[in-house]
């Protein structure tokens, strides 16, 4: 299965922005299951489908690329915020050292 995922990722990299991918292909790209992609779409975690009036879920490659770029940017921003918050002093009463001596 990993070989199929890697092959589709290479194909995805060369696709035109107006090309369309379905749930199976998006699942292969995200290394998850088709059911997980369906749940992500239901929860609104994915970009809107290419043809909202149709029952079959498919997405434009350009929309998926933008969504992946935005997700990566949010993650980098969250990592920076988490790193900055880790450097702040702790709130509350000071704890005793591990040796128990004051």
N, CA, C and O atoms as a GROMACS GRO file, in nm:
protein
  408
    1UNK      N    1   0.081  -0.119   0.000
    1UNK     CA    2   0.000   0.000   0.000
    1UNK      C    3   0.086   0.126   0.000
    1UNK      O    4   0.049   0.226  -0.062
    2UNK      N    5   0.200   0.123   0.069
    2UNK     CA    6   0.287   0.241   0.073
    2UNK      C    7   0.339   0.274  -0.066
    2UNK      O    8   0.357   0.392  -0.099
    3UNK      N    9   0.364   0.173  -0.146
    3UNK     CA   10   0.412   0.197  -0.282
    3UNK      C   11   0.306   0.270  -0.364
    3UNK      O   12   0.339   0.360  -0.442
    4UNK      N   13   0.181   0.232  -0.348
    4UNK     CA   14   0.071   0.299  -0.419
    4UNK      C   15   0.062   0.444  -0.375
    4UNK      O   16   0.045   0.533  -0.458
    5UNK      N   17   0.072   0.470  -0.244
    5UNK     CA   18   0.065   0.606  -0.193
    5UNK      C   19   0.176   0.692  -0.252
    5UNK      O   20   0.152   0.805  -0.295
    6UNK      N   21   0.298   0.639  -0.254
    6UNK     CA   22   0.410   0.716  -0.308
    6UNK      C   23   0.393   0.742  -0.457
    6UNK      O   24   0.425   0.850  -0.505
    7UNK      N   25   0.341   0.644  -0.529
    7UNK     CA   26   0.318   0.664  -0.672
    7UNK      C   27   0.215   0.773  -0.694
    7UNK      O   28   0.233   0.858  -0.782
    8UNK      N   29   0.105   0.772  -0.617
    8UNK     CA   30   0.004   0.875  -0.636
    8UNK      C   31   0.057   1.012  -0.595
    8UNK      O   32   0.022   1.113  -0.657
    9UNK      N   33   0.140   1.017  -0.492
    9UNK     CA   34   0.196   1.147  -0.452
    9UNK      C   35   0.283   1.205  -0.563
    9UNK      O   36   0.282   1.326  -0.585
   10UNK      N   37   0.356   1.120  -0.634
   10UNK     CA   38   0.434   1.168  -0.748
   10UNK      C   39   0.343   1.215  -0.860
   10UNK      O   40   0.370   1.317  -0.924
   11UNK      N   41   0.236   1.143  -0.885
   11UNK     CA   42   0.140   1.183  -0.987
   11UNK      C   43   0.073   1.315  -0.947
   11UNK      O   44   0.055   1.404  -1.030
   12UNK      N   45   0.036   1.327  -0.819
   12UNK     CA   46  -0.030   1.448  -0.768
   12UNK      C   47   0.059   1.571  -0.787
   12UNK      O   48   0.010   1.679  -0.819
   13UNK      N   49   0.188   1.554  -0.766
   13UNK     CA   50   0.281   1.666  -0.781
   13UNK      C   51   0.282   1.721  -0.923
   13UNK      O   52   0.307   1.840  -0.944
   14UNK      N   53   0.254   1.637  -1.021
   14UNK     CA   54   0.256   1.681  -1.160
   14UNK      C   55   0.120   1.718  -1.216
   14UNK      O   56   0.109   1.755  -1.333
   15UNK      N   57   0.014   1.708  -1.135
   15UNK     CA   58  -0.121   1.737  -1.184
   15UNK      C   59  -0.145   1.886  -1.199
   15UNK      O   60  -0.087   1.968  -1.127
   16UNK      N   61  -0.230   1.920  -1.294
   16UNK     CA   62  -0.271   2.059  -1.314
   16UNK      C   63  -0.365   2.101  -1.201
   16UNK      O   64  -0.434   2.016  -1.145
   17UNK      N   65  -0.368   2.231  -1.166
   17UNK     CA   66  -0.455   2.277  -1.057
   17UNK      C   67  -0.604   2.251  -1.080
   17UNK      O   68  -0.679   2.236  -0.984
   18UNK      N   69  -0.646   2.246  -1.205
   18UNK     CA   70  -0.788   2.225  -1.233
   18UNK      C   71  -0.824   2.076  -1.244
   18UNK      O   72  -0.940   2.043  -1.271
   19UNK      N   73  -0.728   1.987  -1.224
   19UNK     CA   74  -0.756   1.844  -1.225
   19UNK      C   75  -0.839   1.807  -1.102
   19UNK      O   76  -0.840   1.881  -1.003
   20UNK      N   77  -0.907   1.695  -1.109
   20UNK     CA   78  -0.997   1.654  -1.002
   20UNK      C   79  -0.949   1.522  -0.943
   20UNK      O   80  -0.908   1.431  -1.016
   21UNK      N   81  -0.954   1.511  -0.808
   21UNK     CA   82  -0.924   1.385  -0.741
   21UNK      C   83  -1.045   1.344  -0.658
   21UNK      O   84  -1.122   1.429  -0.613
   22UNK      N   85  -1.060   1.214  -0.637
   22UNK     CA   86  -1.173   1.163  -0.560
   22UNK      C   87  -1.130   1.125  -0.419
   22UNK      O   88  -1.015   1.149  -0.379
   23UNK      N   89  -1.223   1.065  -0.344
   23UNK     CA   90  -1.194   1.027  -0.205
   23UNK      C   91  -1.078   0.928  -0.195
   23UNK      O   92  -0.992   0.941  -0.109
   24UNK      N   93  -1.078   0.829  -0.283
   24UNK     CA   94  -0.972   0.727  -0.279
   24UNK      C   95  -0.835   0.790  -0.299
   24UNK      O   96  -0.740   0.758  -0.227
   25UNK      N   97  -0.825   0.878  -0.396
   25UNK     CA   98  -0.697   0.942  -0.425
   25UNK      C   99  -0.656   1.037  -0.313
   25UNK      O  100  -0.538   1.046  -0.278
   26UNK      N  101  -0.753   1.110  -0.256
   26UNK     CA  102  -0.722   1.199  -0.144
   26UNK      C  103  -0.678   1.119  -0.022
   26UNK      O  104  -0.587   1.160   0.050
   27UNK      N  105  -0.742   1.005   0.001
   27UNK     CA  106  -0.701   0.919   0.112
   27UNK      C  107  -0.558   0.869   0.091
   27UNK      O  108  -0.480   0.864   0.186
   28UNK      N  109  -0.523   0.832  -0.031
   28UNK     CA  110  -0.387   0.788  -0.059
   28UNK      C  111  -0.288   0.902  -0.038
   28UNK      O  112  -0.178   0.880   0.014
   29UNK      N  113  -0.326   1.023  -0.076
   29UNK     CA  114  -0.239   1.139  -0.060
   29UNK      C  115  -0.215   1.170   0.088
   29UNK      O  116  -0.104   1.203   0.127
   30UNK      N  117  -0.321   1.160   0.169
   30UNK     CA  118  -0.310   1.192   0.311
   30UNK      C  119  -0.267   1.073   0.396
   30UNK      O  120  -0.252   1.086   0.518
   31UNK      N  121  -0.246   0.958   0.334
   31UNK     CA  122  -0.206   0.835   0.404
   31UNK      C  123  -0.307   0.800   0.512
   31UNK      O  124  -0.269   0.773   0.627
   32UNK      N  125  -0.434   0.800   0.476
   32UNK     CA  126  -0.541   0.765   0.568
   32UNK      C  127  -0.643   0.680   0.493
   32UNK      O  128  -0.621   0.644   0.378
   33UNK      N  129  -0.754   0.650   0.557
   33UNK     CA  130  -0.856   0.567   0.494
   33UNK      C  131  -0.961   0.653   0.426
   33UNK      O  132  -0.972   0.774   0.451
   34UNK      N  133  -1.038   0.590   0.340
   34UNK     CA  134  -1.146   0.660   0.271
   34UNK      C  135  -1.252   0.704   0.373
   34UNK      O  136  -1.309   0.812   0.360
   35UNK      N  137  -1.277   0.622   0.473
   35UNK     CA  138  -1.372   0.658   0.578
   35UNK      C  139  -1.328   0.781   0.655
   35UNK      O  140  -1.411   0.865   0.690
   36UNK      N  141  -1.199   0.792   0.682
   36UNK     CA  142  -1.148   0.911   0.752
   36UNK      C  143  -1.165   1.036   0.666
   36UNK      O  144  -1.197   1.143   0.719
   37UNK      N  145  -1.145   1.024   0.536
   37UNK     CA  146  -1.164   1.138   0.446
   37UNK      C  147  -1.311   1.178   0.446
   37UNK      O  148  -1.344   1.297   0.446
   38UNK      N  149  -1.401   1.079   0.445
   38UNK     CA  150  -1.544   1.108   0.450
   38UNK      C  151  -1.580   1.183   0.577
   38UNK      O  152  -1.656   1.280   0.573
   39UNK      N  153  -1.526   1.140   0.690
   39UNK     CA  154  -1.552   1.208   0.817
   39UNK      C  155  -1.494   1.349   0.818
   39UNK      O  156  -1.558   1.442   0.868
   40UNK      N  157  -1.375   1.367   0.762
   40UNK     CA  158  -1.315   1.500   0.755
   40UNK      C  159  -1.400   1.593   0.671
   40UNK      O  160  -1.417   1.710   0.706
   41UNK      N  161  -1.455   1.542   0.562
   41UNK     CA  162  -1.542   1.624   0.476
   41UNK      C  163  -1.671   1.658   0.550
   41UNK      O  164  -1.718   1.772   0.541
   42UNK      N  165  -1.727   1.564   0.624
   42UNK     CA  166  -1.850   1.587   0.700
   42UNK      C  167  -1.829   1.692   0.809
   42UNK      O  168  -1.916   1.775   0.833
   43UNK      N  169  -1.713   1.688   0.874
   43UNK     CA  170  -1.683   1.784   0.980
   43UNK      C  171  -1.640   1.920   0.927
   43UNK      O  172  -1.623   2.014   1.004
   44UNK      N  173  -1.621   1.931   0.796
   44UNK     CA  174  -1.580   2.058   0.736
   44UNK      C  175  -1.431   2.086   0.746
   44UNK      O  176  -1.390   2.201   0.736
   45UNK      N  177  -1.351   1.983   0.765
   45UNK     CA  178  -1.207   2.000   0.777
   45UNK      C  179  -1.137   2.006   0.642
   45UNK      O  180  -1.020   2.042   0.635
   46UNK      N  181  -1.207   1.971   0.535
   46UNK     CA  182  -1.151   1.974   0.400
   46UNK      C  183  -1.206   2.093   0.324
   46UNK      O  184  -1.309   2.149   0.362
   47UNK      N  185  -1.139   2.132   0.216
   47UNK     CA  186  -1.195   2.239   0.132
   47UNK      C  187  -1.327   2.194   0.070
   47UNK      O  188  -1.355   2.074   0.065
   48UNK      N  189  -1.408   2.288   0.022
   48UNK     CA  190  -1.534   2.248  -0.041
   48UNK      C  191  -1.510   2.159  -0.164
   48UNK      O  192  -1.407   2.169  -0.230
   49UNK      N  193  -1.606   2.073  -0.191
   49UNK     CA  194  -1.593   1.983  -0.305
   49UNK      C  195  -1.602   2.061  -0.436
   49UNK      O  196  -1.651   2.174  -0.439
   50UNK      N  197  -1.555   2.000  -0.542
   50UNK     CA  198  -1.553   2.066  -0.673
   50UNK      C  199  -1.694   2.091  -0.725
   50UNK      O  200  -1.720   2.194  -0.787
   51UNK      N  201  -1.783   1.998  -0.700
   51UNK     CA  202  -1.921   2.010  -0.747
   51UNK      C  203  -2.016   1.985  -0.630
   51UNK      O  204  -2.060   1.872  -0.610
   52UNK      N  205  -2.046   2.088  -0.550
   52UNK     CA  206  -2.126   2.068  -0.428
   52UNK      C  207  -2.265   2.010  -0.453
   52UNK      O  208  -2.319   1.942  -0.366
   53UNK      N  209  -2.325   2.036  -0.569
   53UNK     CA  210  -2.459   1.985  -0.597
   53UNK      C  211  -2.460   1.836  -0.627
   53UNK      O  212  -2.565   1.772  -0.621
   54UNK      N  213  -2.346   1.780  -0.660
   54UNK     CA  214  -2.337   1.638  -0.693
   54UNK      C  215  -2.312   1.555  -0.567
   54UNK      O  216  -2.256   1.605  -0.469
   55UNK      N  217  -2.355   1.432  -0.570
   55UNK     CA  218  -2.339   1.345  -0.455
   55UNK      C  219  -2.194   1.295  -0.440
   55UNK      O  220  -2.146   1.276  -0.329
   56UNK      N  221  -2.128   1.274  -0.551
   56UNK     CA  222  -1.991   1.221  -0.548
   56UNK      C  223  -1.894   1.329  -0.503
   56UNK      O  224  -1.890   1.437  -0.561
   57UNK      N  225  -1.817   1.300  -0.402
   57UNK     CA  226  -1.721   1.397  -0.349
   57UNK      C  227  -1.591   1.391  -0.429
   57UNK      O  228  -1.529   1.286  -0.441
   58UNK      N  229  -1.553   1.504  -0.484
   58UNK     CA  230  -1.426   1.517  -0.553
   58UNK      C  231  -1.378   1.661  -0.535
   58UNK      O  232  -1.458   1.752  -0.516
   59UNK      N  233  -1.248   1.680  -0.542
   59UNK     CA  234  -1.188   1.809  -0.515
   59UNK      C  235  -1.094   1.849  -0.628
   59UNK      O  236  -1.037   1.764  -0.696
   60UNK      N  237  -1.080   1.981  -0.646
   60UNK     CA  238  -0.980   2.031  -0.740
   60UNK      C  239  -0.843   2.019  -0.675
   60UNK      O  240  -0.828   2.044  -0.556
   61UNK      N  241  -0.744   1.982  -0.753
   61UNK     CA  242  -0.608   1.965  -0.704
   61UNK      C  243  -0.555   2.098  -0.647
   61UNK      O  244  -0.488   2.099  -0.545
   62UNK      N  245  -0.586   2.209  -0.714
   62UNK     CA  246  -0.542   2.340  -0.666
   62UNK      C  247  -0.596   2.372  -0.527
   62UNK      O  248  -0.524   2.427  -0.443
   63UNK      N  249  -0.724   2.338  -0.502
   63UNK     CA  250  -0.783   2.361  -0.370
   63UNK      C  251  -0.716   2.275  -0.263
   63UNK      O  252  -0.693   2.322  -0.152
   64UNK      N  253  -0.685   2.151  -0.296
   64UNK     CA  254  -0.618   2.062  -0.200
   64UNK      C  255  -0.477   2.112  -0.171
   64UNK      O  256  -0.433   2.109  -0.056
   65UNK      N  257  -0.406   2.159  -0.273
   65UNK     CA  258  -0.271   2.213  -0.250
   65UNK      C  259  -0.276   2.335  -0.159
   65UNK      O  260  -0.194   2.347  -0.067
   66UNK      N  261  -0.371   2.427  -0.183
   66UNK     CA  262  -0.385   2.545  -0.096
   66UNK      C  263  -0.418   2.503   0.046
   66UNK      O  264  -0.363   2.558   0.142
   67UNK      N  265  -0.508   2.406   0.061
   67UNK     CA  266  -0.546   2.358   0.193
   67UNK      C  267  -0.427   2.297   0.266
   67UNK      O  268  -0.408   2.321   0.385
   68UNK      N  269  -0.346   2.218   0.196
   68UNK     CA  270  -0.227   2.159   0.258
   68UNK      C  271  -0.126   2.267   0.297
   68UNK      O  272  -0.065   2.258   0.404
   69UNK      N  273  -0.107   2.368   0.212
   69UNK     CA  274  -0.015   2.478   0.245
   69UNK      C  275  -0.064   2.555   0.367
   69UNK      O  276   0.016   2.590   0.454
   70UNK      N  277  -0.195   2.582   0.374
   70UNK     CA  278  -0.251   2.653   0.490
   70UNK      C  279  -0.235   2.570   0.617
   70UNK      O  280  -0.203   2.625   0.723
   71UNK      N  281  -0.258   2.440   0.607
   71UNK     CA  282  -0.244   2.352   0.724
   71UNK      C  283  -0.099   2.350   0.773
   71UNK      O  284  -0.074   2.351   0.893
   72UNK      N  285  -0.005   2.348   0.680
   72UNK     CA  286   0.137   2.349   0.718
   72UNK      C  287   0.174   2.482   0.782
   72UNK      O  288   0.250   2.485   0.879
   73UNK      N  289   0.121   2.593   0.730
   73UNK     CA  290   0.151   2.724   0.787
   73UNK      C  291   0.092   2.736   0.927
   73UNK      O  292   0.157   2.789   1.018
   74UNK      N  293  -0.032   2.687   0.946
   74UNK     CA  294  -0.093   2.690   1.080
   74UNK      C  295  -0.012   2.606   1.178
   74UNK      O  296   0.005   2.645   1.293
   75UNK      N  297   0.036   2.494   1.132
   75UNK     CA  298   0.113   2.407   1.221
   75UNK      C  299   0.244   2.473   1.262
   75UNK      O  300   0.284   2.466   1.378
   76UNK      N  301   0.312   2.538   1.166
   76UNK     CA  302   0.436   2.608   1.200
   76UNK      C  303   0.408   2.719   1.300
   76UNK      O  304   0.484   2.739   1.395
   77UNK      N  305   0.298   2.792   1.280
   77UNK     CA  306   0.262   2.901   1.371
   77UNK      C  307   0.230   2.846   1.509
   77UNK      O  308   0.271   2.904   1.610
   78UNK      N  309   0.157   2.734   1.516
   78UNK     CA  310   0.125   2.673   1.644
   78UNK      C  311   0.250   2.621   1.714
   78UNK      O  312   0.260   2.630   1.836
   79UNK      N  313   0.346   2.568   1.638
   79UNK     CA  314   0.471   2.522   1.697
   79UNK      C  315   0.549   2.638   1.757
   79UNK      O  316   0.609   2.623   1.863
   80UNK      N  317   0.550   2.752   1.689
   80UNK     CA  318   0.621   2.870   1.740
   80UNK      C  319   0.554   2.919   1.867
   80UNK      O  320   0.622   2.951   1.964
   81UNK      N  321   0.422   2.924   1.869
   81UNK     CA  322   0.348   2.969   1.987
   81UNK      C  323   0.372   2.872   2.102
   81UNK      O  324   0.392   2.916   2.215
   82UNK      N  325   0.370   2.742   2.076
   82UNK     CA  326   0.394   2.642   2.180
   82UNK      C  327   0.536   2.655   2.234
   82UNK      O  328   0.558   2.640   2.355
   83UNK      N  329   0.633   2.682   2.147
   83UNK     CA  330   0.771   2.698   2.190
   83UNK      C  331   0.786   2.822   2.278
   83UNK      O  332   0.856   2.818   2.379
   84UNK      N  333   0.720   2.931   2.240
   84UNK     CA  334   0.727   3.054   2.320
   84UNK      C  335   0.661   3.035   2.455
   84UNK      O  336   0.710   3.085   2.556
   85UNK      N  337   0.550   2.963   2.459
   85UNK     CA  338   0.480   2.943   2.586
   85UNK      C  339   0.559   2.850   2.678
   85UNK      O  340   0.543   2.857   2.800
   86UNK      N  341   0.642   2.763   2.623
   86UNK     CA  342   0.722   2.673   2.705
   86UNK      C  343   0.832   2.748   2.779
   86UNK      O  344   0.882   2.698   2.880
   87UNK      N  345   0.871   2.866   2.732
   87UNK     CA  346   0.979   2.940   2.795
   87UNK      C  347   0.930   3.032   2.907
   87UNK      O  348   1.013   3.088   2.979
   88UNK      N  349   0.800   3.049   2.924
   88UNK     CA  350   0.746   3.136   3.027
   88UNK      C  351   0.762   3.069   3.164
   88UNK      O  352   0.757   2.946   3.173
   89UNK      N  353   0.781   3.149   3.270
   89UNK     CA  354   0.790   3.089   3.403
   89UNK      C  355   0.657   3.029   3.445
   89UNK      O  356   0.550   3.075   3.404
   90UNK      N  357   0.664   2.928   3.527
   90UNK     CA  358   0.543   2.861   3.574
   90UNK      C  359   0.471   2.946   3.676
   90UNK      O  360   0.532   3.021   3.752
   91UNK      N  361   0.340   2.934   3.676
   91UNK     CA  362   0.256   3.007   3.770
   91UNK      C  363   0.223   2.914   3.885
   91UNK      O  364   0.202   2.794   3.864
   92UNK      N  365   0.219   2.967   4.008
   92UNK     CA  366   0.184   2.886   4.123
   92UNK      C  367   0.297   2.884   4.224
   92UNK      O  368   0.400   2.950   4.207
   93UNK      N  369   0.276   2.808   4.328
   93UNK     CA  370   0.378   2.805   4.432
   93UNK      C  371   0.497   2.724   4.384
   93UNK      O  372   0.482   2.626   4.311
   94UNK      N  373   0.617   2.764   4.427
   94UNK     CA  374   0.737   2.691   4.385
   94UNK      C  375   0.738   2.550   4.445
   94UNK      O  376   0.690   2.530   4.557
   95UNK      N  377   0.790   2.458   4.374
   95UNK     CA  378   0.800   2.319   4.420
   95UNK      C  379   0.934   2.296   4.488
   95UNK      O  380   1.032   2.366   4.462
   96UNK      N  381   0.936   2.198   4.577
   96UNK     CA  382   1.060   2.162   4.644
   96UNK      C  383   1.154   2.095   4.546
   96UNK      O  384   1.109   2.029   4.453
   97UNK      N  385   1.284   2.109   4.566
   97UNK     CA  386   1.379   2.037   4.481
   97UNK      C  387   1.363   1.886   4.501
   97UNK      O  388   1.301   1.842   4.598
   98UNK      N  389   1.417   1.810   4.411
   98UNK     CA  390   1.404   1.664   4.416
   98UNK      C  391   1.466   1.605   4.541
   98UNK      O  392   1.422   1.500   4.588
   99UNK      N  393   1.569   1.670   4.597
   99UNK     CA  394   1.635   1.617   4.717
   99UNK      C  395   1.551   1.636   4.841
   99UNK      O  396   1.574   1.568   4.941
  100UNK      N  397   1.454   1.725   4.839
  100UNK     CA  398   1.368   1.748   4.955
  100UNK      C  399   1.422   1.853   5.050
  100UNK      O  400   1.353   1.891   5.144
  101UNK      N  401   1.545   1.902   5.029
  101UNK     CA  402   1.604   2.004   5.116
  101UNK      C  403   1.556   2.142   5.072
  101UNK      O  404   1.536   2.169   4.954
  102UNK      N  405   1.538   2.228   5.171
  102UNK     CA  406   1.491   2.364   5.141
  102UNK      C  407   1.606   2.458   5.126
  102UNK      O  408   1.586   2.577   5.101
   0.00000   0.00000   0.00000
